[in-house]
XYZ file of C-alpha atoms in Angstrom:
565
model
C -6.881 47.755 49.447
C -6.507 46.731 45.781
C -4.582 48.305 43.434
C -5.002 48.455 39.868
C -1.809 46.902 39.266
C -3.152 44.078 41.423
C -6.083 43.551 39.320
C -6.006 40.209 37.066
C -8.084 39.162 33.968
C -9.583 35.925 34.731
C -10.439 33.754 30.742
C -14.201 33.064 30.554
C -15.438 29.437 30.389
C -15.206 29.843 26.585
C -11.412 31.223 26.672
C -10.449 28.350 28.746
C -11.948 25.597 26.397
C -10.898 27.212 23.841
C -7.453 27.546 25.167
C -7.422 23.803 26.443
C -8.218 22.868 22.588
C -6.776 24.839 20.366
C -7.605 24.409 16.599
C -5.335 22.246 14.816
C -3.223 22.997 11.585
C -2.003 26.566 13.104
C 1.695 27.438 13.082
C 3.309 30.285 13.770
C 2.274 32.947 11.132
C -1.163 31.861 12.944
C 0.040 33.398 15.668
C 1.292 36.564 13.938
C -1.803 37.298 12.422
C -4.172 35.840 15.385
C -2.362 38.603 17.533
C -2.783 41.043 14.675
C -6.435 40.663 14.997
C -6.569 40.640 18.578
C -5.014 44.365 19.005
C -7.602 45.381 15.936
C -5.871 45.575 12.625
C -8.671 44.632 9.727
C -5.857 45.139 6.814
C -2.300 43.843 5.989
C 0.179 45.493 3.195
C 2.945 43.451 1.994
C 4.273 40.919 0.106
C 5.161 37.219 -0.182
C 8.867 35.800 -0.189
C 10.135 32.120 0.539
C 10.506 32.882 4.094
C 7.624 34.966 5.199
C 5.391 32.136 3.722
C 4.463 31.072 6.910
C 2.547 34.404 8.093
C 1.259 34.349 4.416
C -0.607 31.075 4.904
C -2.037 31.838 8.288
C -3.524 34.957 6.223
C -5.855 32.131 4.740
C -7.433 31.676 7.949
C -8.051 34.806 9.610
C -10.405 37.579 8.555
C -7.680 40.388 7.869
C -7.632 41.898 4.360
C -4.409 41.635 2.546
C -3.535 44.313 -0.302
C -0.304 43.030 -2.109
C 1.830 45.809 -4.157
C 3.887 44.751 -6.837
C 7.361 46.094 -4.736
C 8.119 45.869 -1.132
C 9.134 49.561 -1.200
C 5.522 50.573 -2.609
C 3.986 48.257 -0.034
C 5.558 50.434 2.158
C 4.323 53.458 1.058
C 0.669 52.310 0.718
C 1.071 51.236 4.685
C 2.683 54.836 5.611
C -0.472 56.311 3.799
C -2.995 53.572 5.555
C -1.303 55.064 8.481
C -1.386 58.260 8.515
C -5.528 58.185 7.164
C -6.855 56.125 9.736
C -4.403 56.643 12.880
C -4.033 53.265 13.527
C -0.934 51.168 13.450
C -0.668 49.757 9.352
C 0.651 46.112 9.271
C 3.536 45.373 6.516
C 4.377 41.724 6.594
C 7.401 41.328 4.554
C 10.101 38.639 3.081
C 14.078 38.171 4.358
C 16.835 39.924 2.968
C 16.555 42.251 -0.580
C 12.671 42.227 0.500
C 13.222 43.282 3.466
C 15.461 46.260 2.064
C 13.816 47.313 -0.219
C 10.895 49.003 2.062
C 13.937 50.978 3.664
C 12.942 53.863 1.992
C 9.252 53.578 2.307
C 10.481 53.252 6.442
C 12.070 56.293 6.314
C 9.437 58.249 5.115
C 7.043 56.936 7.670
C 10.022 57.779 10.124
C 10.463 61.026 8.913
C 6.607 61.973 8.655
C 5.372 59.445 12.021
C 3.455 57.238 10.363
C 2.559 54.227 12.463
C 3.582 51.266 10.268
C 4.365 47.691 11.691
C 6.734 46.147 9.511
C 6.682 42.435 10.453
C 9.655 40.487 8.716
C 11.081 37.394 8.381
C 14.406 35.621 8.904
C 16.822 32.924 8.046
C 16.259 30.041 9.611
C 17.382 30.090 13.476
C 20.252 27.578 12.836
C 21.697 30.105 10.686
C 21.579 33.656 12.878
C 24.844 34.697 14.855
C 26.267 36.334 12.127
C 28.235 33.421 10.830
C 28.624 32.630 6.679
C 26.003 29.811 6.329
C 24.777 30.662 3.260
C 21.292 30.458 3.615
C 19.461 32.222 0.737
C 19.049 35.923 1.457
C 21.335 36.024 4.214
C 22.503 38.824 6.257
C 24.736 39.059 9.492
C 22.946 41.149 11.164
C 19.698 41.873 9.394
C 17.887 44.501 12.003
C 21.171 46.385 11.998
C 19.815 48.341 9.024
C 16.448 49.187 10.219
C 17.563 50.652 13.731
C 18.959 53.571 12.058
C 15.465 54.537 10.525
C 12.410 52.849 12.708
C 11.465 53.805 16.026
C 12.248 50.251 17.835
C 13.394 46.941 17.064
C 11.638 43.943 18.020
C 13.098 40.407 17.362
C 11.392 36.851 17.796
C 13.682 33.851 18.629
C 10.426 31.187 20.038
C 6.757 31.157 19.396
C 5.665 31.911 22.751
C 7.808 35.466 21.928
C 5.274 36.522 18.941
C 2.127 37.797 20.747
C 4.744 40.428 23.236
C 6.882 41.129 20.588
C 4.474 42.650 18.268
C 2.003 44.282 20.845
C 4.900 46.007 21.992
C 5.864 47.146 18.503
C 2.141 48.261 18.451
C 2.224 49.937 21.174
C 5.445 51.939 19.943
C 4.333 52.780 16.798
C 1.091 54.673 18.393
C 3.135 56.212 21.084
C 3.630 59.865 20.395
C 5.106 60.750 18.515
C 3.667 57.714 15.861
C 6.873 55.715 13.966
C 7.574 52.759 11.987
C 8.489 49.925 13.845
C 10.567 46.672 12.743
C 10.004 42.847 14.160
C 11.396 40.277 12.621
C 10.741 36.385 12.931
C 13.102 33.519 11.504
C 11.241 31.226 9.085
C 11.414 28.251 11.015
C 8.951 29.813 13.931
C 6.791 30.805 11.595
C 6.722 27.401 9.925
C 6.467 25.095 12.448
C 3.240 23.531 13.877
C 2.120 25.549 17.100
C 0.232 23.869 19.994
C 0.107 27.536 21.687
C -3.771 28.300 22.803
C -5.073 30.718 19.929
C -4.297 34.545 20.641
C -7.402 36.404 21.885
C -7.546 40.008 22.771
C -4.314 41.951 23.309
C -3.437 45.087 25.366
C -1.375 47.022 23.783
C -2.349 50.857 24.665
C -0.219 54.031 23.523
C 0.985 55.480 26.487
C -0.213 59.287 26.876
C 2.697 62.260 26.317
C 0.885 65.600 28.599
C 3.031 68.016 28.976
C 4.598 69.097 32.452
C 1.914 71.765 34.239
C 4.969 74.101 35.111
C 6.229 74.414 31.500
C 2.130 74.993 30.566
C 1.617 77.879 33.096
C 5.110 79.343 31.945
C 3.932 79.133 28.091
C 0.617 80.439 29.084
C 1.820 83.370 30.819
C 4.297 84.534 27.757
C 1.228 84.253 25.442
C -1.203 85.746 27.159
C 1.269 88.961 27.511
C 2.466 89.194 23.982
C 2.145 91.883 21.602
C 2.650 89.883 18.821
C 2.053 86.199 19.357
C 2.095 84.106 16.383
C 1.963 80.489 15.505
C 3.566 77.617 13.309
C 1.467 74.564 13.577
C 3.290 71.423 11.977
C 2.206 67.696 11.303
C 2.000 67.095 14.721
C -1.366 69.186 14.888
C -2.887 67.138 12.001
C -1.530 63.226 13.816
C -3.131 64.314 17.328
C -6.334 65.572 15.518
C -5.823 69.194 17.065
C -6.923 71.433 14.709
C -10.003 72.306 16.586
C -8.126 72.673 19.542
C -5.229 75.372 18.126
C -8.425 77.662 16.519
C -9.673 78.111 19.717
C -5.884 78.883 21.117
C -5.220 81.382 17.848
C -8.349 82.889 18.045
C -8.218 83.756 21.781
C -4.530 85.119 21.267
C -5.892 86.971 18.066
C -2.646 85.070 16.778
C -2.146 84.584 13.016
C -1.184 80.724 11.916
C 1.311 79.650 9.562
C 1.262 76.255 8.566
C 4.201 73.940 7.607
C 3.968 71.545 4.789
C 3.450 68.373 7.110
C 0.733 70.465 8.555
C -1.644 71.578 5.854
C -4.993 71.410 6.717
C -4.221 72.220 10.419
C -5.800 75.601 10.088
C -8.668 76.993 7.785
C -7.055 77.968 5.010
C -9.371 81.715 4.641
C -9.470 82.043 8.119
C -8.667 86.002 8.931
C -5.441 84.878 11.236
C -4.550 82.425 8.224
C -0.951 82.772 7.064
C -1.550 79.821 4.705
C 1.563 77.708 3.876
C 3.906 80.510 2.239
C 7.007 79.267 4.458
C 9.705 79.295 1.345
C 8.798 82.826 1.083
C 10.357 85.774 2.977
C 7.764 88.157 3.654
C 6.420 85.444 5.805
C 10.149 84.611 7.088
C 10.123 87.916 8.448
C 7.109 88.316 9.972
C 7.588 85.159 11.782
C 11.434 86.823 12.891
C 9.301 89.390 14.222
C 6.877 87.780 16.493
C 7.784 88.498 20.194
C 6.394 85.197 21.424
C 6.551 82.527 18.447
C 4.508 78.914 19.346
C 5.556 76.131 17.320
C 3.319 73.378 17.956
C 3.842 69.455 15.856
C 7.143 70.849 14.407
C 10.739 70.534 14.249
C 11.812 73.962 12.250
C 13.360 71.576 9.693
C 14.788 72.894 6.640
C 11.786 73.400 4.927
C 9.738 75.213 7.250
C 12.471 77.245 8.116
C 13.081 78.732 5.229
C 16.316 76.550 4.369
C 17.116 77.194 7.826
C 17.293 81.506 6.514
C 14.911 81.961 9.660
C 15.815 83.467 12.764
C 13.395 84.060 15.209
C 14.000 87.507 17.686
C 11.480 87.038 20.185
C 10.894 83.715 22.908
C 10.207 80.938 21.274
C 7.508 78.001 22.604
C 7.871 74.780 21.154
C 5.330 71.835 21.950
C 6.832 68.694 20.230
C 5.976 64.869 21.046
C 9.912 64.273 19.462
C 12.124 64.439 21.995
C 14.828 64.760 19.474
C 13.356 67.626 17.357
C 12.488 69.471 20.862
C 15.353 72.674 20.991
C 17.316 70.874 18.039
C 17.306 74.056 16.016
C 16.263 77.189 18.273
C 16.491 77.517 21.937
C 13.178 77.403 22.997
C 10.709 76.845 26.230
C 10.653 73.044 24.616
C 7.346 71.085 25.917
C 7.802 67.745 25.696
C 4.437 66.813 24.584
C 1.619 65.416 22.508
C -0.042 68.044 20.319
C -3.354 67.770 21.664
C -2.985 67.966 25.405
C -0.383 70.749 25.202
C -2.996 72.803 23.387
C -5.870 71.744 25.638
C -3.728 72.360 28.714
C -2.819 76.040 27.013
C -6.897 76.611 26.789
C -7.245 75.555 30.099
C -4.563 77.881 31.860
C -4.933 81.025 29.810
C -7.420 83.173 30.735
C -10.408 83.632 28.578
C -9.666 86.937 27.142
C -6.034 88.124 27.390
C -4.689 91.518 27.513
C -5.785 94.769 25.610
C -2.254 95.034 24.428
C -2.761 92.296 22.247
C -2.525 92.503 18.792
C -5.657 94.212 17.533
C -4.198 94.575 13.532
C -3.056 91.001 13.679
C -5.610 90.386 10.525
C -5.038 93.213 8.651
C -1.114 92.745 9.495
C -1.866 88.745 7.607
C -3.561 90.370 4.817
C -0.634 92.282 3.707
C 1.745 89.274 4.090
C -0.185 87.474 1.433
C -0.582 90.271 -0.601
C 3.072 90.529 -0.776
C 3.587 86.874 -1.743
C 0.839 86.952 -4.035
C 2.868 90.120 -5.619
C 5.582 88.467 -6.108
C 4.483 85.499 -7.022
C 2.688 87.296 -10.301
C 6.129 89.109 -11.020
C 7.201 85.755 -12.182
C 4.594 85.162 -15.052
C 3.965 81.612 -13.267
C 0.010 81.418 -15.165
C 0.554 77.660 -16.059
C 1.472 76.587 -12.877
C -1.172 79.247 -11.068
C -3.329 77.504 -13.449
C -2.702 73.881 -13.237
C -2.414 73.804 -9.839
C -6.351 75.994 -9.290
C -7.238 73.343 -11.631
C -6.423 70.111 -9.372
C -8.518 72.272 -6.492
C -11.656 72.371 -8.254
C -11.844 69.029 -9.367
C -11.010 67.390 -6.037
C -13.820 67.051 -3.751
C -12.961 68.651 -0.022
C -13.426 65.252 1.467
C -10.808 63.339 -0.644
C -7.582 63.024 0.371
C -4.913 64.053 -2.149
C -1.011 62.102 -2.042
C 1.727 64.617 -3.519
C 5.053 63.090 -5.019
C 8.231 64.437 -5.342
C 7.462 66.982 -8.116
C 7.203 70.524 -9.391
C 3.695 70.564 -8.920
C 4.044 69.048 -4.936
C 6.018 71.895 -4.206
C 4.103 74.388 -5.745
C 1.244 72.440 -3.750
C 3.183 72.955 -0.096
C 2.898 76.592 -0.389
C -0.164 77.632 -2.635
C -2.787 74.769 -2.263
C -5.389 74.776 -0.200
C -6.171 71.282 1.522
C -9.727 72.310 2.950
C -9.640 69.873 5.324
C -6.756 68.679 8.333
C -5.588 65.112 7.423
C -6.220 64.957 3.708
C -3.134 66.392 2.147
C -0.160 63.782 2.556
C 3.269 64.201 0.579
C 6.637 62.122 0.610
C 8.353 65.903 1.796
C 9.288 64.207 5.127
C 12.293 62.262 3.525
C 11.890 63.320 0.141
C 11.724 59.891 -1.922
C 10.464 59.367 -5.199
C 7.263 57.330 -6.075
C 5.515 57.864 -2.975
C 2.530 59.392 -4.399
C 0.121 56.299 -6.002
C 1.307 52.990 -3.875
C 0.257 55.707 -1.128
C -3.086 56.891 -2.883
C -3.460 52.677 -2.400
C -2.910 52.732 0.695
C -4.983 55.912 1.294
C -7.949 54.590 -0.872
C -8.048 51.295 1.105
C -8.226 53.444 4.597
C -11.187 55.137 3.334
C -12.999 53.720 0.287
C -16.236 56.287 0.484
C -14.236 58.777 -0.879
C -11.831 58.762 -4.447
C -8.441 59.218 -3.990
C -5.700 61.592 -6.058
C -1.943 60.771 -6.626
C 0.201 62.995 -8.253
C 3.230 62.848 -10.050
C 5.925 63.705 -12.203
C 6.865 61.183 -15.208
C 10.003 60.462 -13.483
C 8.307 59.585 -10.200
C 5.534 57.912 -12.052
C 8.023 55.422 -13.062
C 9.279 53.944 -9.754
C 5.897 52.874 -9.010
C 3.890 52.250 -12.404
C 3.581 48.110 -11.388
C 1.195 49.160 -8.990
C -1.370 50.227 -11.718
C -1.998 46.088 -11.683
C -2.833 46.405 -7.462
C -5.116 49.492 -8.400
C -7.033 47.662 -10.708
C -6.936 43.815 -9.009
C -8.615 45.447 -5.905
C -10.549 47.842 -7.995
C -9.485 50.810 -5.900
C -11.093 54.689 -6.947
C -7.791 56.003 -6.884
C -7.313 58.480 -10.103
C -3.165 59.646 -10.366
C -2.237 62.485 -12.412
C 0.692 62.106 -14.437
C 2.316 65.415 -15.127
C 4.828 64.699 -17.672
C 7.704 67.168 -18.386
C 10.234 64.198 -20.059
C 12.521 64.162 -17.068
C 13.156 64.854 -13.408
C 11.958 68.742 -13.582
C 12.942 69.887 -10.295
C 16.115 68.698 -10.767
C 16.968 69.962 -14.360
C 15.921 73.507 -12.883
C 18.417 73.403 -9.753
C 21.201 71.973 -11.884
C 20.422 74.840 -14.623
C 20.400 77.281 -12.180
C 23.546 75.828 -10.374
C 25.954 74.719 -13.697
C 24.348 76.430 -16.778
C 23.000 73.270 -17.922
C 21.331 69.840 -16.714
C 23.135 66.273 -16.979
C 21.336 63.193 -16.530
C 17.722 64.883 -16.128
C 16.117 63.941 -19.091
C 14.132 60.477 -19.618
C 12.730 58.609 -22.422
C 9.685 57.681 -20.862
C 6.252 55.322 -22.135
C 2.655 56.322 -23.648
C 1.105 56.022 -20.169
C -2.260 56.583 -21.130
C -1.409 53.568 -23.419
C 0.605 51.873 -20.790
C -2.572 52.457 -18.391
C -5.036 50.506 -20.753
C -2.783 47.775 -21.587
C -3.018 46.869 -17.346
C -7.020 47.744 -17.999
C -7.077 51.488 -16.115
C -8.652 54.191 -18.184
C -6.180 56.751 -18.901
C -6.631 60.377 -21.080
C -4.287 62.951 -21.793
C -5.176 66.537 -21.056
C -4.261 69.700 -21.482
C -4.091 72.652 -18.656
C -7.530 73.889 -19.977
C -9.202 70.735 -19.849
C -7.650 69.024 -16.730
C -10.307 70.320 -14.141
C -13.041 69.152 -16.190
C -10.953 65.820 -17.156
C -10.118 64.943 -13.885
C -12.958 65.345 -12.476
C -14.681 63.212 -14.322
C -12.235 60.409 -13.471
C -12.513 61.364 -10.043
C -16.262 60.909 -10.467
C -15.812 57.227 -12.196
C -15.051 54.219 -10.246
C -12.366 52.678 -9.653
C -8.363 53.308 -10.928
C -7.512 56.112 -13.927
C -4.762 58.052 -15.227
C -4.807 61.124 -16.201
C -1.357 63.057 -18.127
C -0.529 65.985 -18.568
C 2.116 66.929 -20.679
C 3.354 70.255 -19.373
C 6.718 72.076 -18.702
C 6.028 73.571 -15.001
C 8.605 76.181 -13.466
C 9.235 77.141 -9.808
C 8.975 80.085 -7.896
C 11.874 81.543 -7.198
C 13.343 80.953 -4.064
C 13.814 83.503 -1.210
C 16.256 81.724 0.825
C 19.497 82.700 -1.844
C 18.910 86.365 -1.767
């Protein structure tokens, strides 16, 4: 009787000669990138430093694509977006020490949203790790102590023959569900010295399936089926298991209407009859959620955005379906299914039966339709045109097939709630961690994922300025990425809440560049627009090849919050 576990994978003729002889001149950055290959990454983020120079030069002889940003941070971001487009694991090969740090942030936002980024870093040379004071240049003690904290695993190389394990591993964990950054880290002396290791071929490195448990399905099944008043909060989860087929059929079956969180736009049809849309910071749709009998949260953690600023407290049993372990039951006691987004939904189809009880909801759409008109009425108390306007604006000018990357900004969080992102997996923000300059290094990033489409960043002058170097990647790898500057002279958002909180701002306004200037003198077309003009404006730079920037100048105000009454 064989087993599979018995089963061995003999090389070919070719594999052995090739093995025997290996090519010389490789050292061991060859090996980095040879495995790279061999688990099926095309493209590379990153950039250079003294000791990463080693995987750098092996980049010269393999086939991958590198795209080098202009900060290790942005790099970051643009691998986060790769990421998240394409659902494969996004290499980031990275430098010792402050370049090392510097992507922290960019880490924590693909933590915080799982995005599947490999972050593959140097070290100090072996003689100097232990955590004594050698004084080797960019030095730490214990470098990977500050990445546990915010990746999903830590990998760490010590010998050549460690490089091909250590990062299919970290490949493997990063596409696990729930998807995560993931750190390895190589001293500079492996990846320097001459290897006489047989070139890496194919590696297995397969995600390992999360199905829920059957018991906790038929449980969850049965509650459903015998609600009065199921609803359902689908979160990024739905859109990162590519299940937003699967949780129409579910809400249409339960006749159940679908709120989406901000992580999870797209997950529904936005005009569907059951459609909620996005309105979580609003309490109309706070309280209808409260009053669902049987509430299924599927891909989210009921953080503090889509909970209202944690204002929402649900009254009826709650179902949550998370591949997190840690967000499962962290904020509501639920019937927590440990699971991947996908199969938890497929295994729901499959258990409940194909029409469920007359008692169901019958007004369910009609009960939606006065939600929104409630929002909508109190969003127009507000005289918010500008914003109503701008923001309708952006819509029509981006086609349904490009994917759209939000920074932190007035006009991102108007975008969370009111804008419609057509499709699942196009509309990406930094709202996971909340960092600044997220939006264009990740347009980069997006735009390299998928170059049949144009790409849209936007952002506010103040996040524009954390990442305005990378207006030189945009245009070296003549990328159709157009960003949309909206400038207000100063951090908006926060010159509202400090208003609001003390009377008056402090350190919230900015002397800031011409950027459609600044944009030409690096060679990208830039134009200033007006709210009138901006569909038709960006548009056309949507329609032109590669980079552009397009600013407006415009003073945008928030809704007013719910969550403080």
């Amino acid at each position: 009787m064989t087993h599979d576990h018995d089963l061995v994978l003999r090389p070919t003729a070719e594999q052995t000669k090739a093995a025997l002889d290996p090519p010389p001149g490789r050292n061991g950055g060859d090996l980095v990138v040879e495995t790279l290959t061999g688990l099926g990454a095309t493209t590379v983020f990153g950039l250079p430093g003294q000791h990463a120079l080693g995987m750098f030069d092996a980049l010269r002889r393999s086939d991958l694509a590198y795209i080098g940003l202009r900060v290790e941070n942005n790099a970051g971001f643009a691998a986060d977006a790769y990421g998240r487009v394409t659902g494969e694991a996004a290499p980031l090969l990275l430098s010792t020490g402050p370049g090392a740090l510097t992507s922290l942030a960019a880490l924590q936002e693909a933590a915080a949203a799982s995005a599947p980024v490999l972050a593959i870093s140097s070290q100090i040379p072996t003689a100097g790790l232990g955590g004594g004071r050698h004084g080797y240049l960019h030095e730490l003690p214990d470098q990977q102590a500050s990445f546990r904290g915010v990746v999903k695993s830590v990998h760490t190389v010590r010998t050549q023959s460690q490089i091909p394990s250590a990062i299919a591993e970290a490949w493997e964990s990063a596409l696990t569900a729930p998807h995560g950054p993931v750190w390895v880290e190589i001293p500079q002396d492996v990846l320097l010295a001459e290897t006489a290791l047989p070139a890496v071929t194919a590696v297995d490195a397969a995600p390992h399936d999360l199905p829920p448990r059957p018991e906790l399905t038929a449980v969850a099944a049965d509650l459903l089926a015998n609600a009065a008043r199921p609803v359902i909060i689908a979160g990024g989860g739905v859109v990162r298991a590519d299940a937003s087929g699967k949780l129409k059929q579910l809400a249409e079956r339960l006749n159940a209407p679908v709120v989406t969180t901000f992580g999870g736009k797209g997950a529904f049809p936005w005009n569907h009859p059951l459609s909620l849309q996005s309105w979580l910071e609003d309490r109309h749709t706070t309280d209808f959620l409260e009053d669902a009998d049987v509430l299924l949260v599927v891909g989210s953690g009921l953080g503090e955005l889509s909970s209202n600023y944690y204002t929402f407290k649900p009254r009826g049993r709650v179902v949550q379906i998370e591949a997190d372990l840690g967000k499962l039951e962290s904020n509501h006691p639920a019937l927590g299914i440990h699971a991947d987004a996908r199969l938890a939904l497929s295994a729901l189809l499959e258990t409940l039966p194909e029409t469920v009880p007359e008692r169901q909801d019958t007004t369910a759409a009609e009960r939606v339709r006065a939600v929104l008109d409630l929002v909508q009425e109190r969003i127009d108390g507000q005289e918010l045109t500008l914003e109503q306007q701008v923001l309708a604006a952006v819509r029509e000018a981006l086609p349904d097939r490009s994917a759209s990357f939000w920074d932190m900004t007035i006009l991102a969080y108007w975008a969370w709630s009111a804008f419609d992102a057509r499709r699942p997996n196009t509309m990406h923000s930094a709202q996971g961690s909340g960092g600044l300059g997220y939006a264009f290094p990740a347009a980069i990033g997006g735009a390299v994922a998928d170059p049949t489409h144009p790409v849209l960043a936007v952002s506010g002058d103040g996040g524009a300025l954390y990442s305005i170097a990378e207006l030189a990647t945009a245009r070296q790898h003549d990328l159709d990425v157009t960003w949309l500057i909206v400038d207000d002279g100063g951090y908006g958002i926060l010159r509202e809440y400090m208003t609001d909180a003390f009377g008056e701002a402090t350190a919230t306004e900015l002397s800031r560049p011409d950027y459609v200037a600044l944009a030409e003198s690096f060679g990208v077309p830039g134009v200033r627009t007006t709210a009138d003009t901006l569909a038709a404006d960006l548009a056309k730079a949507l329609a032109t090849p590669g980079p552009s920037v397009v600013v407006l100048p415009a003073l945008l105000r928030m809704f007013a919050p719910t969550h403080l009454d």
